[in-house]
Coordinates of C-alpha atoms in Angstrom, one line a residue:
M110 CA -50.9 -11.0 -48.6
S111 CA -52.4 -12.9 -51.7
R112 CA -51.9 -16.6 -52.3
A113 CA -50.1 -16.3 -55.7
A114 CA -46.9 -18.8 -55.8
M115 CA -45.0 -18.2 -52.8
D116 CA -40.7 -18.0 -53.9
C117 CA -38.0 -17.7 -51.6
E118 CA -38.3 -14.4 -50.4
R119 CA -41.8 -14.6 -49.7
F120 CA -41.1 -17.3 -47.7
E121 CA -38.2 -16.0 -45.4
R122 CA -40.5 -13.2 -44.8
W123 CA -43.3 -15.4 -43.8
L124 CA -40.8 -17.1 -41.4
D125 CA -39.4 -13.8 -40.1
Q126 CA -43.0 -12.6 -39.9
G127 CA -43.9 -15.4 -37.4
R128 CA -45.3 -18.1 -39.8
P129 CA -48.9 -16.4 -40.2
E130 CA -51.8 -18.7 -40.7
S131 CA -53.1 -17.0 -43.7
E132 CA -50.0 -17.9 -46.0
A133 CA -49.4 -21.3 -44.1
P134 CA -50.7 -23.4 -46.9
A135 CA -48.7 -21.5 -50.0
A136 CA -45.4 -21.6 -47.4
S137 CA -46.0 -25.3 -47.1
A138 CA -46.4 -26.1 -51.1
H139 CA -43.3 -24.3 -51.4
A140 CA -41.2 -25.8 -48.8
A141 CA -42.5 -28.8 -50.0
T142 CA -40.7 -28.3 -53.6
C143 CA -37.6 -26.1 -52.5
P144 CA -34.9 -28.0 -50.4
V145 CA -33.2 -24.5 -49.0
C146 CA -37.0 -23.4 -47.6
A147 CA -37.7 -26.9 -46.2
A148 CA -34.2 -27.1 -44.4
A149 CA -35.1 -23.3 -43.0
L150 CA -38.5 -24.3 -42.1
D151 CA -37.2 -27.4 -39.9
A152 CA -34.8 -25.3 -38.1
A153 CA -37.3 -22.8 -37.3
L154 CA -39.7 -25.6 -36.1
E155 CA -36.7 -27.3 -34.1
I156 CA -36.2 -23.9 -32.4
E157 CA -39.3 -23.4 -31.2
A158 CA -39.3 -26.5 -29.8
L159 CA -36.4 -26.2 -27.9
L160 CA -37.5 -22.8 -26.5
A161 CA -40.4 -24.7 -25.4
A162 CA -38.7 -27.1 -23.5
A163 CA -36.5 -24.5 -22.0
P164 CA -36.2 -24.9 -18.1
P165 CA -38.2 -22.4 -16.1
A166 CA -36.3 -19.0 -14.9
A167 CA -34.3 -19.3 -11.7
P168 CA -36.5 -18.1 -8.8
P169 CA -35.9 -14.4 -8.1
A170 CA -34.8 -15.1 -4.5
L171 CA -31.6 -16.9 -6.1
T172 CA -30.7 -14.2 -8.5
E173 CA -30.7 -11.8 -5.4
A174 CA -28.6 -14.0 -3.4
V175 CA -25.8 -14.5 -5.9
M176 CA -25.8 -10.9 -6.6
A177 CA -25.8 -10.2 -2.8
R178 CA -22.5 -12.6 -2.0
V179 CA -20.7 -11.6 -5.3
S180 CA -20.9 -8.1 -4.1
L181 CA -19.7 -8.9 -0.8
T182 CA -16.8 -10.7 -2.5
A183 CA -16.0 -7.7 -4.6
G184 CA -16.4 -5.2 -1.5
A185 CA -13.8 -7.7 0.4
R186 CA -11.1 -7.5 -2.9
R187 CA -11.5 -3.6 -3.0
L188 CA -10.6 -3.4 0.6
A189 CA -8.0 -6.0 0.6
W190 CA -5.8 -4.3 -1.8
R191 CA -6.5 -1.1 -0.2
T192 CA -5.0 -1.7 3.3
E193 CA -1.6 -0.6 4.0
P194 CA 0.6 -2.1 6.1
P195 CA 1.3 0.1 9.8
P196 CA 4.0 2.2 9.6
L197 CA 7.1 1.0 10.9
D198 CA 8.7 2.2 13.6
W199 CA 11.4 4.8 13.6
W200 CA 14.4 2.8 14.5
V201 CA 13.0 0.2 12.0
R202 CA 13.4 2.9 9.0
A203 CA 16.5 4.6 10.2
A204 CA 18.1 1.1 10.3
A205 CA 17.0 0.3 6.7
E206 CA 18.6 3.6 5.3
P207 CA 21.4 3.0 3.3
G208 CA 24.0 5.7 5.2
V209 CA 22.9 4.1 8.2
A210 CA 23.6 0.8 7.1
L211 CA 27.2 2.1 5.7
A212 CA 27.5 3.9 9.2
F213 CA 27.2 0.7 10.7
A214 CA 29.8 -1.4 8.6
L215 CA 32.3 1.2 9.1
A216 CA 32.0 1.5 12.9
A217 CA 32.2 -2.6 12.9
L218 CA 35.2 -2.3 10.9
I219 CA 36.8 0.1 13.0
T220 CA 36.3 -2.0 15.9
W221 CA 37.2 -4.9 14.2
R222 CA 40.7 -3.7 12.3
G223 CA 41.0 0.0 14.1
A224 CA 44.7 0.5 14.1
A225 CA 44.7 -0.5 10.2
L226 CA 41.7 1.5 9.1
L227 CA 43.3 4.4 11.3
A228 CA 46.6 4.5 9.1
L229 CA 44.6 3.8 5.7
A230 CA 42.3 7.0 7.2
I231 CA 45.6 8.9 7.7
R232 CA 47.1 8.0 4.3
G233 CA 43.5 8.8 2.4
A234 CA 42.8 12.1 4.4
G235 CA 46.4 13.2 2.9
W236 CA 45.6 12.6 -0.3
A237 CA 41.9 14.1 -0.1
L238 CA 43.1 17.2 1.5
G239 CA 45.8 17.7 -1.3
G240 CA 49.0 17.5 0.8
L241 CA 47.7 19.1 3.6
A242 CA 48.6 16.4 6.1
A243 CA 52.0 16.5 4.5
A244 CA 52.2 20.1 5.2
P245 CA 55.2 21.7 6.9
V246 CA 54.1 24.8 8.2
G247 CA 51.3 25.2 11.1
F248 CA 50.1 21.3 11.2
G249 CA 51.3 19.3 13.6
P250 CA 50.6 15.7 14.3
A251 CA 47.8 16.4 16.5
T252 CA 46.1 18.7 13.9
R253 CA 46.2 16.4 11.7
H254 CA 44.8 13.5 13.9
A255 CA 41.8 15.9 14.7
L256 CA 41.2 16.3 11.1
E257 CA 41.1 13.0 10.3
I258 CA 38.9 12.4 13.1
T259 CA 36.6 15.3 12.2
L260 CA 36.4 13.4 8.8
M261 CA 35.6 10.4 10.1
L262 CA 32.8 11.5 12.0
A263 CA 31.0 13.5 8.9
V264 CA 30.4 10.4 7.5
P265 CA 27.7 9.1 10.1
W266 CA 26.7 12.5 10.6
A267 CA 26.0 13.5 6.9
S268 CA 24.0 10.0 6.8
L269 CA 21.7 11.3 9.7
L270 CA 21.2 14.4 7.9
L271 CA 20.4 12.7 4.7
F272 CA 17.9 10.4 6.6
V273 CA 15.9 13.2 8.2
W274 CA 16.1 15.0 4.6
T275 CA 14.5 11.6 2.5
E276 CA 12.0 11.4 5.6
S277 CA 10.8 15.0 5.2
L278 CA 10.0 14.4 1.8
V279 CA 8.5 11.4 1.9
R280 CA 6.1 12.1 5.5
P281 CA 4.0 14.6 3.3
R282 CA 3.0 11.9 0.9
R283 CA 2.3 9.6 3.6
R284 CA 0.0 12.0 5.1
A285 CA -1.8 12.9 1.7
A286 CA -2.2 9.3 1.0
A287 CA -3.9 8.6 4.8
R288 CA -6.4 11.5 4.1
V289 CA -7.4 9.8 0.9
S290 CA -8.2 6.6 2.3

């Protein structure tokens, strides 16, 4: 480049090119008369001084040691969230079913207040069967009681069937999840 008078645009280009020596006198003369370019030159010199005084890079062994430790920690975290609790015993799963809990509550009530519940069941069965319990022809008291007891036994049996059915729906998913992990 020529040694003609330097303007601000050429001064910026001179800074961006790494301050070549061929134009240094013209750039110094321009910086002495232009406060904006003088500030830019001071900033560039300060940046160079800071970069020259920067601490040396970390030793390569430190970087490898830190990365190995981080990868072990991340691997442990990945495994921690993937581990599933051990499967529960069948009797724990059965006791957690709402139908089984209802059957136990009903059995406790029958044991505690059996006579009152039997009278209530007789009235309820009569209402539910639409007058079957009060029908005059063909149904004596023994038949009515047999029907009521059958209805009382149907509730726990239906609960057991519901439990077996829900287990059959859940079991294939558990097996598929075990195969994936």
